mmCIF file of C-alpha atoms in Angstrom:
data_model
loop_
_atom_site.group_PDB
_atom_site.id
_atom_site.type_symbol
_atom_site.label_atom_id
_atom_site.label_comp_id
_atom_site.label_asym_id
_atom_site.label_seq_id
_atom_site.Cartn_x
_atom_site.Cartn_y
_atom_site.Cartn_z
ATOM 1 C CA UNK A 1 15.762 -6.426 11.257
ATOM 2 C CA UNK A 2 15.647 -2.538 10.721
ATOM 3 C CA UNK A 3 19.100 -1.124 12.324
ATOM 4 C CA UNK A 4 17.941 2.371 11.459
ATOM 5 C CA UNK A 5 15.369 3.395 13.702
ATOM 6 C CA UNK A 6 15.658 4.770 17.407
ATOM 7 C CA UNK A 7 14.214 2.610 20.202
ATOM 8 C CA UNK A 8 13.552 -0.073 17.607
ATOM 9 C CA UNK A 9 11.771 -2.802 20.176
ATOM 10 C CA UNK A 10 14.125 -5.211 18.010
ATOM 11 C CA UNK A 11 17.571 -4.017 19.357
ATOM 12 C CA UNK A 12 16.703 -6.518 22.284
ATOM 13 C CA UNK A 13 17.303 -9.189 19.542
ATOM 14 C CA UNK A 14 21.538 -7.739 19.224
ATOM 15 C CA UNK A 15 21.976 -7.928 22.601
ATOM 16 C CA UNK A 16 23.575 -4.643 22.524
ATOM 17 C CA UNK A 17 22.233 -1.312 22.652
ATOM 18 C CA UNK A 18 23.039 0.894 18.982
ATOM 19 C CA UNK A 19 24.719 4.505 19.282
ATOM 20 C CA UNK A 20 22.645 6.852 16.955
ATOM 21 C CA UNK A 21 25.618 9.089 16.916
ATOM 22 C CA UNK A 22 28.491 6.474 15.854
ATOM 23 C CA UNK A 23 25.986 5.459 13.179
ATOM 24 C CA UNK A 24 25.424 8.913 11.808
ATOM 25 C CA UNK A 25 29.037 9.362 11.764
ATOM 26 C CA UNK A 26 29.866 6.355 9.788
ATOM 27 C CA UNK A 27 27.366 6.940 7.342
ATOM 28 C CA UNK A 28 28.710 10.376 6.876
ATOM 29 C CA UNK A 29 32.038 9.033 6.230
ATOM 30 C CA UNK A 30 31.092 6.759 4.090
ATOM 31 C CA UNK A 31 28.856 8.823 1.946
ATOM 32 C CA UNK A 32 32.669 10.097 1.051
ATOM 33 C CA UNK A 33 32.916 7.262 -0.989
ATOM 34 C CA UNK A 34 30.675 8.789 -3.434
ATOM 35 C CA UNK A 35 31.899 11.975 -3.579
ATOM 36 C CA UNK A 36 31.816 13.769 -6.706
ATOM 37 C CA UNK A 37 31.378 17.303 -8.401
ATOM 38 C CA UNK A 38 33.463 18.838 -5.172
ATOM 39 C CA UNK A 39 30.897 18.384 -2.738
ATOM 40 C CA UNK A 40 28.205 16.089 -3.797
ATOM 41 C CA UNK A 41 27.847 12.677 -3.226
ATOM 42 C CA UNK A 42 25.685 9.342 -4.023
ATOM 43 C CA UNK A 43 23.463 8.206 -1.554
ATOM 44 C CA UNK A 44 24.525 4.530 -2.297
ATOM 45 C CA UNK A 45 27.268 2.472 -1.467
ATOM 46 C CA UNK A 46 30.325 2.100 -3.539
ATOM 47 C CA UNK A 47 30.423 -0.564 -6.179
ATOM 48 C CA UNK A 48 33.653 -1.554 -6.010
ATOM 49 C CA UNK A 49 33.197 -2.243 -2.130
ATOM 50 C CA UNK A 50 29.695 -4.037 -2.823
ATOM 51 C CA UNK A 51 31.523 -6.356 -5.726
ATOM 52 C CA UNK A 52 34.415 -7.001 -3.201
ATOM 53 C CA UNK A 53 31.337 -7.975 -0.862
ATOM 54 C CA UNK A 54 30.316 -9.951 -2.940
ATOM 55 C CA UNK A 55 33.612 -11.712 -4.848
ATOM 56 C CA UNK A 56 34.066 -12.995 -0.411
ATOM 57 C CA UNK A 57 30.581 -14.524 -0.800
ATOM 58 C CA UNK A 58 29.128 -11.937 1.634
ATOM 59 C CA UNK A 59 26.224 -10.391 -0.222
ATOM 60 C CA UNK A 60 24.133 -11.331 -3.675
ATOM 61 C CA UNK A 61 25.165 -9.861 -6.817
ATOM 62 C CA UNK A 62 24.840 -6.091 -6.771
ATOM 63 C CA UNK A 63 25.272 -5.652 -10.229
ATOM 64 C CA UNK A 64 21.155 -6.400 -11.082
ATOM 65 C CA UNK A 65 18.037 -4.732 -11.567
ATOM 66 C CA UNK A 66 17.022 -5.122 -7.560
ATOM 67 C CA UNK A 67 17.903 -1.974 -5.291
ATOM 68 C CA UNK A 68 18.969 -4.322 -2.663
ATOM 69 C CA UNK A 69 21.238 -6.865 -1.967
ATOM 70 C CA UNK A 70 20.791 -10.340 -0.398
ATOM 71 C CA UNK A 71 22.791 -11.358 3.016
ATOM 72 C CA UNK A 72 24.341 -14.937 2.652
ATOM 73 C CA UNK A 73 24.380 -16.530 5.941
ATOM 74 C CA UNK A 74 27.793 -16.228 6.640
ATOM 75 C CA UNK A 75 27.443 -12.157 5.426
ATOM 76 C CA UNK A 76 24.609 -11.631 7.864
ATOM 77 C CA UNK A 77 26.476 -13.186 10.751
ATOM 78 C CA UNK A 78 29.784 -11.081 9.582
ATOM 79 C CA UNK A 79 27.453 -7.628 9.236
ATOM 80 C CA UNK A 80 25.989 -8.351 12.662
ATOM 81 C CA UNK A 81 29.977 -8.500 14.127
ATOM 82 C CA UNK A 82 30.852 -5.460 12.477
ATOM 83 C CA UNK A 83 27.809 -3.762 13.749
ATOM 84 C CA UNK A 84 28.401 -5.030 17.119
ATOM 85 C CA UNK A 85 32.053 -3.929 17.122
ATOM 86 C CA UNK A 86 31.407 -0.371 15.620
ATOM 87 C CA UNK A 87 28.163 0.821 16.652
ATOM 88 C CA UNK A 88 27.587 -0.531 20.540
ATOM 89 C CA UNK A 89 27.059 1.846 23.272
ATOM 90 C CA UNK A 90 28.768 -0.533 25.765
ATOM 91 C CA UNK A 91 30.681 -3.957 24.875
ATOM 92 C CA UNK A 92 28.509 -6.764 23.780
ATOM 93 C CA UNK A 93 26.632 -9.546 26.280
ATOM 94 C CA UNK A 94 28.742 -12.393 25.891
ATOM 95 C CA UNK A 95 27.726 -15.416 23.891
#
């Protein structure tokens, strides 16, 4: 499921429609988290928040050769909330 892209035919599966804009400005903020040399920062996520991520059994191990991580089941379902919560242009269908 690609979360990224505009008028991806699979937002139908969320039951919610995604905000571009309350995306772009969470990523922004959270490229903070990477900040270094006064105004440059990583374009990954932080470590220490991807080994808490993974200490609560949300994700794989991010400390590996792989560039990605691995959802558990309960992580996807808990990603999927959050995205809900912070990223819908109106409140959720409910279940």
């Amino acid at each position: 499921m690609a979360l990224g892209q505009e008028d991806d035919p699979r937002d139908a599966e969320l039951d919610y429609e995604p905000d571009p804009d309350r995306i772009d400005q969470a990523v922004l903020a959270l490229l903070l988290h990477g900040l270094h040399d006064e105004a440059r920062a990583w374009k990954t996520f932080d470590w220490n928040a991807l080994d808490r991520l993974h200490a609560r059994g949300l994700i794989s191990n991010p400390a590996s050769r792989a560039k990605s991580v691995v959802f558990t089941d309960e992580g996807l379902e808990a990603a999927l909330q959050a995205h809900r919560e912070l990223f819908a242009r109106k409140p959720p269908k409910s279940r």
